[in-house]
Short mmCIF file of C-alpha atoms in Angstrom, two decimals:
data_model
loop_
_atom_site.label_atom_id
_atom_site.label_comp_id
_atom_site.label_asym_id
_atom_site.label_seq_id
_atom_site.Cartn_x
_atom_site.Cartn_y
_atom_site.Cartn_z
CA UNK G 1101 58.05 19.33 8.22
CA UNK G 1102 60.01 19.39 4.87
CA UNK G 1103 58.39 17.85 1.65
CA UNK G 1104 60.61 17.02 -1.32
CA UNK G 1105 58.39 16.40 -4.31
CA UNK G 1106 59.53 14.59 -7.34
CA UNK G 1107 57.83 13.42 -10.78
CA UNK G 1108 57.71 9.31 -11.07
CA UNK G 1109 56.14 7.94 -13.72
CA UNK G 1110 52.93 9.18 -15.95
CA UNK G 1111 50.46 11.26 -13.73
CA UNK G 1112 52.34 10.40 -10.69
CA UNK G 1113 54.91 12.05 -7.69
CA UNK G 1114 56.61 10.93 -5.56
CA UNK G 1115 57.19 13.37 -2.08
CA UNK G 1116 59.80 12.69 0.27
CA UNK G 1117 58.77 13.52 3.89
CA UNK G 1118 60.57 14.22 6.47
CA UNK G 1119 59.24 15.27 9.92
CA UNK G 1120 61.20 16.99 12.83
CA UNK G 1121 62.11 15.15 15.88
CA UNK G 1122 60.05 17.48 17.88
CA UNK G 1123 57.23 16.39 15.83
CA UNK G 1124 57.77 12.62 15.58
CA UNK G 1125 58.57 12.11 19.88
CA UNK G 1126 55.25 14.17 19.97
CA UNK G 1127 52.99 11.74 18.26
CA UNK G 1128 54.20 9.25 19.66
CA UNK G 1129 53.86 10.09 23.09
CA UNK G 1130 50.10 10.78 21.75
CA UNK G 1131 49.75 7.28 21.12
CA UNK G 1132 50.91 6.07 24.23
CA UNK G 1133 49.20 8.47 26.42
CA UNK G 1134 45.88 7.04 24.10
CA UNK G 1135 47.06 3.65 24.94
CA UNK G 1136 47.78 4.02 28.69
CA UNK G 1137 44.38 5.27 28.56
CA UNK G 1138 42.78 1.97 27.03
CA UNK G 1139 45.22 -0.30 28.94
CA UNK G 1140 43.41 -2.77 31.87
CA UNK G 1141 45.70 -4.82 33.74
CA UNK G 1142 44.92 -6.02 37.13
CA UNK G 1143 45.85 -4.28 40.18
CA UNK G 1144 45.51 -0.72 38.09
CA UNK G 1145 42.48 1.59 37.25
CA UNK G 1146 41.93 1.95 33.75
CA UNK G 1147 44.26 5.02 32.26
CA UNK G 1148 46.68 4.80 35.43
CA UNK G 1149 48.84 1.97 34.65
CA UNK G 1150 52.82 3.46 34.77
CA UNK G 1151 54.08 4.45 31.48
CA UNK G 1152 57.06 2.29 31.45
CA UNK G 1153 54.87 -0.74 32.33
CA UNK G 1154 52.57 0.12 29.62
CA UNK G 1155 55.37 0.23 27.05
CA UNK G 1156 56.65 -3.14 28.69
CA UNK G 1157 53.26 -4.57 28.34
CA UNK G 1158 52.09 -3.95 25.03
CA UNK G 1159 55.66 -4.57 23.42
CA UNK G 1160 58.02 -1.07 21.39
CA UNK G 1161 57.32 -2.59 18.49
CA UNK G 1162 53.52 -2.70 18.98
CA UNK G 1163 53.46 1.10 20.06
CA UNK G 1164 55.47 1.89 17.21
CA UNK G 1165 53.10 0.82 14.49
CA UNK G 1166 50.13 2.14 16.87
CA UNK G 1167 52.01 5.59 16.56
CA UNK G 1168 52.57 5.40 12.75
CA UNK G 1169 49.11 4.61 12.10
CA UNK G 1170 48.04 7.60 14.24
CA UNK G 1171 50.12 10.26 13.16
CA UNK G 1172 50.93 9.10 9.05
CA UNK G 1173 47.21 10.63 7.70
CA UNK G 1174 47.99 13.68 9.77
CA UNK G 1175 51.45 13.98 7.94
CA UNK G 1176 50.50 12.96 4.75
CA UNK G 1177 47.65 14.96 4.36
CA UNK G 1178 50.23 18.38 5.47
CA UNK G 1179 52.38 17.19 3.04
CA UNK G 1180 49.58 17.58 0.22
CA UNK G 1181 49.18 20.75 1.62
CA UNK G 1182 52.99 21.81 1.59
CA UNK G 1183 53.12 20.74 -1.47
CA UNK G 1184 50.25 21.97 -3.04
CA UNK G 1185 49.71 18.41 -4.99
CA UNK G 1186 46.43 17.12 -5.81
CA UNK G 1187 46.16 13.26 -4.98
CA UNK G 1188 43.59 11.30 -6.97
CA UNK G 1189 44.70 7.69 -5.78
CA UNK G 1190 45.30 6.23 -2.27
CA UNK G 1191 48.61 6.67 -1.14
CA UNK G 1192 51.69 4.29 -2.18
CA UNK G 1193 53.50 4.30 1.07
CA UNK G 1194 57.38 3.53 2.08
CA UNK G 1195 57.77 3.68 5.65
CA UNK G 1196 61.06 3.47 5.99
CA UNK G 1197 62.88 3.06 9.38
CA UNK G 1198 60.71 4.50 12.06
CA UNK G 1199 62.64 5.83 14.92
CA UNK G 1200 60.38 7.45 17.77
CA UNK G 1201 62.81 9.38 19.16
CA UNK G 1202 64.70 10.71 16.33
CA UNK G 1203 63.27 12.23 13.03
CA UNK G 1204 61.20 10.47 10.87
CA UNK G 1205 62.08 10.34 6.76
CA UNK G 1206 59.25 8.45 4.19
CA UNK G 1207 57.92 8.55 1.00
CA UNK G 1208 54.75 8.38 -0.67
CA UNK G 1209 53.88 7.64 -4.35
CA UNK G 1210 50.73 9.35 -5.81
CA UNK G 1211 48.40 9.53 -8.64
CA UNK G 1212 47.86 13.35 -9.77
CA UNK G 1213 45.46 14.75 -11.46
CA UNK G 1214 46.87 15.91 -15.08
CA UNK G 1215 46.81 18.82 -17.02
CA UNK G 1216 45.64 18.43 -20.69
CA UNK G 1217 47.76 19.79 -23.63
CA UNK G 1218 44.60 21.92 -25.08
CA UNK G 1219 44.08 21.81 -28.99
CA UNK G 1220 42.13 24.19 -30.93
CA UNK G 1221 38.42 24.99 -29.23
CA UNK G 1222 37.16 27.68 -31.15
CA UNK G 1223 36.86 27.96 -34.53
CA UNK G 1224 36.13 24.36 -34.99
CA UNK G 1225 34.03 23.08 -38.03
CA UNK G 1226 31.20 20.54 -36.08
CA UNK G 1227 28.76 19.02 -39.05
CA UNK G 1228 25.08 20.42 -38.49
CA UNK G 1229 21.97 18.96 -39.78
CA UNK G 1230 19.25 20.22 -41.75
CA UNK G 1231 16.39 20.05 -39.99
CA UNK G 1232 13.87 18.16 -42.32
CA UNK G 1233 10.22 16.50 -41.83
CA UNK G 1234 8.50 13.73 -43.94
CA UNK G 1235 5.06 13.51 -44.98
CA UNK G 1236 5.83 9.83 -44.06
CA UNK G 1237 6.67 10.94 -40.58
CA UNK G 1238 3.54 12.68 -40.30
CA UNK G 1239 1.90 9.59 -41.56
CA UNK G 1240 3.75 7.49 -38.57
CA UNK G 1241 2.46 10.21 -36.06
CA UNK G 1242 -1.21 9.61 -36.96
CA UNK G 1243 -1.10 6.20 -37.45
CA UNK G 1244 -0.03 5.88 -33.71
CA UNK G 1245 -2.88 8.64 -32.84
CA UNK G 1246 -5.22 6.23 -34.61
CA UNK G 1247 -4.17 3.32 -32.73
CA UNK G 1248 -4.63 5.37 -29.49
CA UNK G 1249 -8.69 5.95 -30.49
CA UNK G 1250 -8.44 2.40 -31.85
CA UNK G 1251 -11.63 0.00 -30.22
CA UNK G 1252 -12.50 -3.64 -29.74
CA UNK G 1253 -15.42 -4.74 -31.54
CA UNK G 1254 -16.80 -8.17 -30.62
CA UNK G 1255 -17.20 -10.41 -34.05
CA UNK G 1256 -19.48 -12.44 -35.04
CA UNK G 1257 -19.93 -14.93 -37.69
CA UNK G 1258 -16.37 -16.09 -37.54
CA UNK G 1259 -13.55 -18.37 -35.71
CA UNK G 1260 -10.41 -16.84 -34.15
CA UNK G 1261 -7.78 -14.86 -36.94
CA UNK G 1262 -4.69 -13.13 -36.40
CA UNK G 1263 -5.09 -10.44 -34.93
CA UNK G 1264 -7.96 -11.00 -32.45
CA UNK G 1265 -8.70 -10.46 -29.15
CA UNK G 1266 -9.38 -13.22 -27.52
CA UNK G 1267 -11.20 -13.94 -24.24
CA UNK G 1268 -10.87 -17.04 -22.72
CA UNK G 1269 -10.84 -19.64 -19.71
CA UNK G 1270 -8.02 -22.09 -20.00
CA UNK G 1271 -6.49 -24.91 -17.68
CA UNK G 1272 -3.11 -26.70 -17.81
CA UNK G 1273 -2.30 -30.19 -16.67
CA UNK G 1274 0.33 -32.53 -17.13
CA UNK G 1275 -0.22 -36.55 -16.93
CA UNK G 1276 -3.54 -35.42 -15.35
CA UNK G 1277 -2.24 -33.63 -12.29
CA UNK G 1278 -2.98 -29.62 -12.62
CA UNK G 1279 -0.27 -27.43 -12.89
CA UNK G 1280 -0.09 -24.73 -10.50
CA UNK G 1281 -0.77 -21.28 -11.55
CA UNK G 1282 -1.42 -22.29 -15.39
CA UNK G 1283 -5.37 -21.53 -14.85
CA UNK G 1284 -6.95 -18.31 -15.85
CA UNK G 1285 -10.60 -17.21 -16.19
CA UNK G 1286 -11.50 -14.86 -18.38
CA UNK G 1287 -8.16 -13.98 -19.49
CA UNK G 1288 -7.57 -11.46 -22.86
CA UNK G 1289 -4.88 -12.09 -24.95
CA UNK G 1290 -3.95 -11.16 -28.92
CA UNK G 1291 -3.29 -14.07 -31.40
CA UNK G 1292 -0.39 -13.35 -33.20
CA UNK G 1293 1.26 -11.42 -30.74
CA UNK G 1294 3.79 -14.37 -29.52
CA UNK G 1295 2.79 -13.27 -25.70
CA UNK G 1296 1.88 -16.71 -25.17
CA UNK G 1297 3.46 -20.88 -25.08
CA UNK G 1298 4.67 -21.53 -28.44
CA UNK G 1299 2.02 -23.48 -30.15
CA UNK G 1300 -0.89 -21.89 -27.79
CA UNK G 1301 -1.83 -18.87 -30.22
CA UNK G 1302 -1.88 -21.19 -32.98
CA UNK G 1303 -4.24 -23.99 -31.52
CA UNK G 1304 -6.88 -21.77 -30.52
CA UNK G 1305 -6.87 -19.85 -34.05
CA UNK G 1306 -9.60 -21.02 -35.89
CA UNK G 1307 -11.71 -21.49 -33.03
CA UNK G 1308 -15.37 -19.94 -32.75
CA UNK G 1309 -17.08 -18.34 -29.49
CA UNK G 1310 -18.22 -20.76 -27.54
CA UNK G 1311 -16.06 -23.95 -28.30
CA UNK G 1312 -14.15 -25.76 -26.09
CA UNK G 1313 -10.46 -27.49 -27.20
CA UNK G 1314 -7.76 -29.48 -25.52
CA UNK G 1315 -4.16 -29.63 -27.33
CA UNK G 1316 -0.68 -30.08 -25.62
CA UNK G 1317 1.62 -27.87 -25.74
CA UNK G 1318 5.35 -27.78 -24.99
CA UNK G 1319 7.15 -25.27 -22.45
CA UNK G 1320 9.96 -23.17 -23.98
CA UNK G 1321 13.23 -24.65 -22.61
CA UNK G 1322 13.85 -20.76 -21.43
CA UNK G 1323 10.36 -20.68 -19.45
CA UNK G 1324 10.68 -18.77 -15.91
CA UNK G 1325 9.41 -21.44 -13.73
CA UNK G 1326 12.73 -24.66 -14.29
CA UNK G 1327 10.37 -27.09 -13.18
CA UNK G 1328 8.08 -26.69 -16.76
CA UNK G 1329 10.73 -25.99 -19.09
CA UNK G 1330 10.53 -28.23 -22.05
CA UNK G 1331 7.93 -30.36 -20.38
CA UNK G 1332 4.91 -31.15 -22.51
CA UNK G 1333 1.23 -30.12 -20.89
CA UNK G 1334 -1.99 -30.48 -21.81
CA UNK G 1335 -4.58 -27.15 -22.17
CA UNK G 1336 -7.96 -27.07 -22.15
CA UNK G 1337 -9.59 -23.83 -23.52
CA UNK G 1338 -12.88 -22.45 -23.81
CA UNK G 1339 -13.19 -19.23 -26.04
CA UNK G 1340 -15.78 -16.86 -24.49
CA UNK G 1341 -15.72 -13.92 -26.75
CA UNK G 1342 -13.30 -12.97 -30.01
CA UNK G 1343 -12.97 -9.05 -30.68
CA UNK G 1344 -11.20 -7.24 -33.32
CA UNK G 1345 -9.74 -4.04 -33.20
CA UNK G 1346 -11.00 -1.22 -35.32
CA UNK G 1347 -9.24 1.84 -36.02
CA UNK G 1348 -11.01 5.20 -37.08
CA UNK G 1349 -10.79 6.91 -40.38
CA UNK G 1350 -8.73 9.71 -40.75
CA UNK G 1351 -10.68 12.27 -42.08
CA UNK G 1352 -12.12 16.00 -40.09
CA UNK G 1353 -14.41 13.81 -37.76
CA UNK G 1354 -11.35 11.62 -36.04
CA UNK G 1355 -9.39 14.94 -36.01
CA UNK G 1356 -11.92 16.92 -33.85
CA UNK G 1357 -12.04 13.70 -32.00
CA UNK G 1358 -8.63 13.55 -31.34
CA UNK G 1359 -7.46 16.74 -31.33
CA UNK G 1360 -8.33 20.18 -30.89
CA UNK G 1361 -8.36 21.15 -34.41
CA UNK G 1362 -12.03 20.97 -36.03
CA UNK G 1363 -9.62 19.51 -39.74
CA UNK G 1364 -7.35 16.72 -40.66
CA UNK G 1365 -5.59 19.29 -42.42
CA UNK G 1366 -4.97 20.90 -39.82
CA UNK G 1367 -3.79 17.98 -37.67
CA UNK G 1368 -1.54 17.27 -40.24
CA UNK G 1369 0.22 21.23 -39.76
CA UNK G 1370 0.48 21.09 -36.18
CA UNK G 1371 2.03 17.47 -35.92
CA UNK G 1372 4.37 18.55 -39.02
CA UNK G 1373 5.12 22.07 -37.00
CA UNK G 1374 5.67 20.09 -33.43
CA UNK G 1375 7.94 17.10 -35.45
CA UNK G 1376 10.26 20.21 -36.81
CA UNK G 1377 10.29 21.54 -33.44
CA UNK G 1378 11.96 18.48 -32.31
CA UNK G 1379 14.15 18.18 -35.26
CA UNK G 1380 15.66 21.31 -34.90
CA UNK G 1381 15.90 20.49 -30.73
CA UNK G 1382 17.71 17.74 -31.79
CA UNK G 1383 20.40 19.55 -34.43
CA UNK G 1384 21.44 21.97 -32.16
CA UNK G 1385 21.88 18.84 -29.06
CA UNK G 1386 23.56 16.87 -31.59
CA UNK G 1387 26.07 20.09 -32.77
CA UNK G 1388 26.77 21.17 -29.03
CA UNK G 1389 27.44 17.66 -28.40
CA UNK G 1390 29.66 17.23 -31.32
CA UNK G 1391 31.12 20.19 -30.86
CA UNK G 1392 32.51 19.64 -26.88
CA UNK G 1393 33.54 15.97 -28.42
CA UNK G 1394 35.63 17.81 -31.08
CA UNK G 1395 37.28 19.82 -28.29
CA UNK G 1396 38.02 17.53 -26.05
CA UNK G 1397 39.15 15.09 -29.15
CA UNK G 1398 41.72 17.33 -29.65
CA UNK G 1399 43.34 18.03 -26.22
CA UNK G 1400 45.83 15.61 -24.81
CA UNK G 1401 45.32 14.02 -21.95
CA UNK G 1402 46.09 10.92 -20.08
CA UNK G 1403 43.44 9.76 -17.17
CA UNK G 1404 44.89 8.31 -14.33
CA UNK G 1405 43.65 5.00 -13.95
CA UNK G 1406 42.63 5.97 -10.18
CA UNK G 1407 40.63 8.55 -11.83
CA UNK G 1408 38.84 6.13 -14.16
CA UNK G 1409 38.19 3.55 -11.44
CA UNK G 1410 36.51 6.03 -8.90
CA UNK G 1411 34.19 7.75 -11.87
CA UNK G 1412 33.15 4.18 -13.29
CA UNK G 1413 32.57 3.52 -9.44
CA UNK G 1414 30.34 6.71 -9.64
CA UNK G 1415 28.58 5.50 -12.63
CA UNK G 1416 27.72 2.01 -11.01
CA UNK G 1417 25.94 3.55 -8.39
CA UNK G 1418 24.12 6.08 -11.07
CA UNK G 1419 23.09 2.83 -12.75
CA UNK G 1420 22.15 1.31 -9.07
CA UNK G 1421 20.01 4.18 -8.55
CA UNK G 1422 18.26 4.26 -12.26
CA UNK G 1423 17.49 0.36 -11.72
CA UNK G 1424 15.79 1.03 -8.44
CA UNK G 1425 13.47 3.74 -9.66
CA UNK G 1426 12.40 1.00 -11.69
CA UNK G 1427 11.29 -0.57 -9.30
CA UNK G 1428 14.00 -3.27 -9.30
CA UNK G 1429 17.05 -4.99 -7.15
CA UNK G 1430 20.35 -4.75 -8.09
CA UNK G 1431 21.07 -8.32 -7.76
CA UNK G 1432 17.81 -8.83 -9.78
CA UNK G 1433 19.48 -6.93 -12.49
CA UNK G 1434 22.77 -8.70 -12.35
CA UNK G 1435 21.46 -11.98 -12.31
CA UNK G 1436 19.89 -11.07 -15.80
CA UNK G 1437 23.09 -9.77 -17.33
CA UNK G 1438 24.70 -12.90 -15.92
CA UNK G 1439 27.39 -10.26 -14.55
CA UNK G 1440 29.06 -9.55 -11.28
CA UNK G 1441 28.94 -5.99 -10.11
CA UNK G 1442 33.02 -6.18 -10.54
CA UNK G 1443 32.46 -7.07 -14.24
CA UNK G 1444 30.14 -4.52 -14.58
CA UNK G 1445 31.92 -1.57 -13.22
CA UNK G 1446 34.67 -3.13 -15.59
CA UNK G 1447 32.61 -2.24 -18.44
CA UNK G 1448 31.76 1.13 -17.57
CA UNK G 1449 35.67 2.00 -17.82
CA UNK G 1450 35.41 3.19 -21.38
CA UNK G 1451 32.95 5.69 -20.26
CA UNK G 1452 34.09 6.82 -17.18
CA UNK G 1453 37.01 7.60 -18.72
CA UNK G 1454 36.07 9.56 -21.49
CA UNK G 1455 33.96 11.95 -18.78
CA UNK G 1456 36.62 12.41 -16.92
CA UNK G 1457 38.74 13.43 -19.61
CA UNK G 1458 35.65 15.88 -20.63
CA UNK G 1459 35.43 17.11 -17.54
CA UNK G 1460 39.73 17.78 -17.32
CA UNK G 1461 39.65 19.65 -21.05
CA UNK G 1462 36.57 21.55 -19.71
CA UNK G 1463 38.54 22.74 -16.73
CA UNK G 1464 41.35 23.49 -18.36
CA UNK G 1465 39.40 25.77 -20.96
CA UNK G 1466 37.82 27.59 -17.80
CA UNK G 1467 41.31 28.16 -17.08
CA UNK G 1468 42.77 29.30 -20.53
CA UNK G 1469 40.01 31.78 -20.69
CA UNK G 1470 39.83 33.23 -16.82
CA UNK G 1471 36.08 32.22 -17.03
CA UNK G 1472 34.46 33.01 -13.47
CA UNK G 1473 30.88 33.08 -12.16
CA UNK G 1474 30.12 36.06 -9.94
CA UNK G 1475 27.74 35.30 -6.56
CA UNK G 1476 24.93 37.45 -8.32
CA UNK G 1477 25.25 34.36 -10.90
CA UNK G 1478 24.87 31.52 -8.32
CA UNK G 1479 22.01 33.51 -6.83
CA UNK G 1480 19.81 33.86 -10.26
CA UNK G 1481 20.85 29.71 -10.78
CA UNK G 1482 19.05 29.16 -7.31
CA UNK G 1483 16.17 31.57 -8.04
CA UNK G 1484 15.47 29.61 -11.45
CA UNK G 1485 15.87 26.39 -9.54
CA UNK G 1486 13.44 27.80 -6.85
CA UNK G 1487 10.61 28.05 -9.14
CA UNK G 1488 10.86 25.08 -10.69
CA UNK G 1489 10.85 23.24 -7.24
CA UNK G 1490 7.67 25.58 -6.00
CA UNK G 1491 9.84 27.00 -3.52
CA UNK G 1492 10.89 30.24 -1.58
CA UNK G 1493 13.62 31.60 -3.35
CA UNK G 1494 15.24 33.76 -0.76
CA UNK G 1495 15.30 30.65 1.70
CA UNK G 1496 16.53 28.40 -1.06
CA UNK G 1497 19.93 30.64 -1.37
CA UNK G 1498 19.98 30.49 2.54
CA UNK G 1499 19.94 26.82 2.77
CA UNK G 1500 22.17 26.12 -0.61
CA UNK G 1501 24.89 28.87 1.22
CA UNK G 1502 24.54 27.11 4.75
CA UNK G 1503 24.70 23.74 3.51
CA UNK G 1504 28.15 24.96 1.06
CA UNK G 1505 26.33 23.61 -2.33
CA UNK G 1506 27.05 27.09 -3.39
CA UNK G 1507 30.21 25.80 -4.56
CA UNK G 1508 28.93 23.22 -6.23
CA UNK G 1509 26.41 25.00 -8.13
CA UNK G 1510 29.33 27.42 -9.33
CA UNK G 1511 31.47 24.55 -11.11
CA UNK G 1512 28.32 23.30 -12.42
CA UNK G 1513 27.73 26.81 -14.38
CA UNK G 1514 31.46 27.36 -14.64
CA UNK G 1515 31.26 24.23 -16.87
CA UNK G 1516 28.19 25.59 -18.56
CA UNK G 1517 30.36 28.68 -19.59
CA UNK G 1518 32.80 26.59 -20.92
CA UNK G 1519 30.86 24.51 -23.23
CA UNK G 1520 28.69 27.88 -24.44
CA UNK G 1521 32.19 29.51 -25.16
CA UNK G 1522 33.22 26.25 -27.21
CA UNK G 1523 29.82 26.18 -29.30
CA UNK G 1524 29.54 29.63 -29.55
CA UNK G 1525 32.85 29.51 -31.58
CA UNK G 1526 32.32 26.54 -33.36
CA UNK G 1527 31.30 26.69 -37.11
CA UNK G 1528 28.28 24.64 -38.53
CA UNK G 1529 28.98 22.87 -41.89
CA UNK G 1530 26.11 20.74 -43.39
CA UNK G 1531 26.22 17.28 -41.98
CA UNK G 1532 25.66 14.22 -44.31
CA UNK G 1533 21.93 13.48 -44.47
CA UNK G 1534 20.50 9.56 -42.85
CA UNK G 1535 19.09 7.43 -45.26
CA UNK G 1536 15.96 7.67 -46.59
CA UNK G 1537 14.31 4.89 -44.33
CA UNK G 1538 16.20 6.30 -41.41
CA UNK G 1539 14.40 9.84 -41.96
CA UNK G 1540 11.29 8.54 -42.21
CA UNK G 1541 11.10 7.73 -38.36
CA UNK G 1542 9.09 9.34 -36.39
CA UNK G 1543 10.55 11.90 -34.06
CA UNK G 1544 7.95 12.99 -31.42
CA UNK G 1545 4.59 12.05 -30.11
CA UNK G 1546 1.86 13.87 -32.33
CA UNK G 1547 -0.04 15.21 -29.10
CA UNK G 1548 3.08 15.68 -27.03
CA UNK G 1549 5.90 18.45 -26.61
CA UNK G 1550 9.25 17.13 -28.09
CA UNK G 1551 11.85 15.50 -25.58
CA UNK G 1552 14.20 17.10 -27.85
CA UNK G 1553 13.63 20.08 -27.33
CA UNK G 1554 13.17 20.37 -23.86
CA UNK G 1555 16.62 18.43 -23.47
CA UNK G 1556 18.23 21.35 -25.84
CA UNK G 1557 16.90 23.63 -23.79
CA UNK G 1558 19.39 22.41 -20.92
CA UNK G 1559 23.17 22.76 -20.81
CA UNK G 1560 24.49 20.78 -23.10
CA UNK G 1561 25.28 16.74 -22.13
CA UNK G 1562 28.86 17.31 -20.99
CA UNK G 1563 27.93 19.69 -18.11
CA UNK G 1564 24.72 17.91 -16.90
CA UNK G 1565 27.18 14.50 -16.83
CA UNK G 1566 29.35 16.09 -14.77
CA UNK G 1567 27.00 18.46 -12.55
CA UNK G 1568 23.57 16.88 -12.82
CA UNK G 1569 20.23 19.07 -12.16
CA UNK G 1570 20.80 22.27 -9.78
CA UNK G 1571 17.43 21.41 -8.94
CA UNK G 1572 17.84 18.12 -7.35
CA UNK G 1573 21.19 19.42 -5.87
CA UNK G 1574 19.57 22.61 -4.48
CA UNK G 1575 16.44 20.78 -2.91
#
């Protein structure tokens, strides 16, 4: 078989084909013998009707496109082969005229995968923050600790004010008929939180333990159940109990309560110590980050838009998956977003095809550089994996190696290499400082470890995107 190839337009080839006679009255004798073999017709056992009548039967014309859909994968994909050309789109096919018992000529138009036009990835100049923590950050981290020892007092003495807890029976009805599933018995609820009908919260503030009210209220016109939305009902409520919630002191007593420190002061230290732990987690994610974006920034490359459609395909189902472990539907999910999956996927272009175009600069710096990763490499990766999973390591690299995930794991650290090579070379300059309110946010938990920092810890973002965990692949 003799493949022509020839460059069409962007990202695309076009390869002439043309197969031997030999090969072509081969085939298709294939596809009749697979044909005879199917045929029925009456007076014959199955597979032993003549050859001639079969042909007769079924029509030359019929047999011919049975014979070029059975033998046109087989010679496309050995003309990808010939060729050594890399498809990334279905095939764009002219048949031309098909001759069984001659030689065969047709083309096919392809997508290719491209080769970026590097720029300069080392030596670049990536902004780098100053790690910095706020006594008002500190603040932040208590006050949530204090809200976490926080307790409900009842009151006494009082009606209902913002900020109570309330517990309460209420009823609903509407032009005296009871509405279905608008009854509760001792049900807890804070005024002033808006969890409730508009107008509810407000009616039974004011109220004192023990008293009973009826008010109407109107149903949002946005309310879950159609059938009540913007209909007027009438509630009655009896308050049972009102509780406030109080929050401890911070002085040395809440601290030994709370912690494992006997001071305030020296709560205070170890939330300021974990907060900068997690600031400087987060500078050095934000400068690797920056610093692959700068690289691939300044390579050229144009993504194929087959390329593009199949990765924001990937990135649907990533999204399926994430909404299920949630615990919800996909068409749940869509019907809040008001979206078809079609539209969504549409949306996800943008992204997809920035990844692939990280993932086709980061390949093409493995390349530039000769990076490789020896077996002895791939081994240690599974032995790291293995502990984190509780496993056998030894029988880990046995089932990874059967299975042929080796390979995978190997691109996945091949792109780790070439990420550490570009940040390794890049050149922190100080980074322009957020805004005083922005800094003032609180960056951890006060008796957690930092997400930051265990996320820094990882590869950096552009090789888990492309790779994911080599735990989850190697289990």
């Amino acid at each position: 078989m003799k493949t022509e190839v020839k460059p069409g337009a962007e990202n695309e080839v076009v390869l002439s084909v043309e197969v031997p006679e030999d090969d072509v009255k081969r085939l298709y004798e294939r596809t009749v013998a697979r044909l005879r073999g199917e045929l029925q017709i009456p007076g014959f056992r199955k597979g032993r009707v003549p050859r001639e009548l079969a042909i007769r039967h079924l029509g030359e014309d019929y047999i011919k496109g049975e014979a070029l859909n059975d033998a046109l994968p087989e010679w496309y994909e050995k003309a990808l082969d010939e060729s050594a050309v890399e498809a990334v789109s279905m095939p764009d096919l002219d048949l031309g005229d098909y001759d069984p018992a001659g030689p065969y000529t047709f083309q096919v138009t392809v997508q290719v995968r491209p080769t970026p036009v590097l720029g300069q990835y080392k030596g670049l100049e990536v902004p780098k923050r100053t790690p910095q923590v706020t006594e008002g950050q500190v603040d932040a981290q208590l006050a949530m600790l204090q809200e976490r020892f926080a307790t409900l007092q009842p009151v006494e003495g009082r009606a209902v004010a913002q900020g109570d807890f309330v517990l309460m029976d209420f009823e609903a009805s509407r032009d005296g008929d009871p509405i279905e599933g608008a009854q509760a018995t001792d049900y807890m609820a804070q005024i002033g939180r808006g969890q409730l009908i508009p107008g509810f919260e407000a009616a039974v503030e004011g109220m004192a333990a023990g008293e009973e009210k009826v008010f109407d209220v109107t149903f949002p016109d946005d309310y879950q159940a159609e059938e009540l939305r913007g209909q007027q009902a009438t509630f009655k409520v009896k308050v049972k109990e009102i509780k406030e919630k109080v929050v401890p002191e911070l002085d040395d007593e809440f601290a030994a309560d709370a912690s494992e420190f006997e001071t305030l002061a020296e709560l205070r230290d170890d939330i300021r110590r974990r907060l900068m732990t997690a600031a400087e987690a987060a500078a050095d994610y934000d400068f690797r980050a920056a610093a692959v974006a700068a690289a691939v920034d300044n390579a050229t490359v144009t993504v194929p838009p087959a390329m593009i459609e199949r990765e924001a395909h990937n990135l649907y189902h990533e999204l399926e998956e994430s909404v299920g472990e949630r615990g919800l539907t996909m068409e749940t999910y869509l019907a809040v977003l008001e979206k078809t999956a079609e539209e969504v996927e549409r949306e996800l272009a943008p992204r997809a095809e920035a990844r692939v175009k990280r993932r086709l600069v980061l390949d093409a710096i493995v390349a530039a550089e000769g990076l490789e990763v020896t077996d002895d490499e791939v081994r240690a990766r599974i032995m790291e994996d293995a502990e984190v999973l509780g496993r056998d390591g030894n029988q880990l690299v046995l089932e990874v190696y059967k299975s042929g995930r080796q390979d995978l794991l190997r691109d996945e650290l091949l792109m780790a290499k070439a990420v550490s090579l570009i940040v390794d070379n890049a050149v922190a300059v100080p980074a322009e400082e957020p805004a005083a309110e922005e800094s003032e946010e609180p960056q951890a938990e006060a008796e957690a470890g930092a997400p930051e920092a265990q996320e820094a810890e990882a590869e950096a973002p552009e090789a888990q995107a492309e790779a994911g965990s080599a735990a989850e692949r190697t289990s």
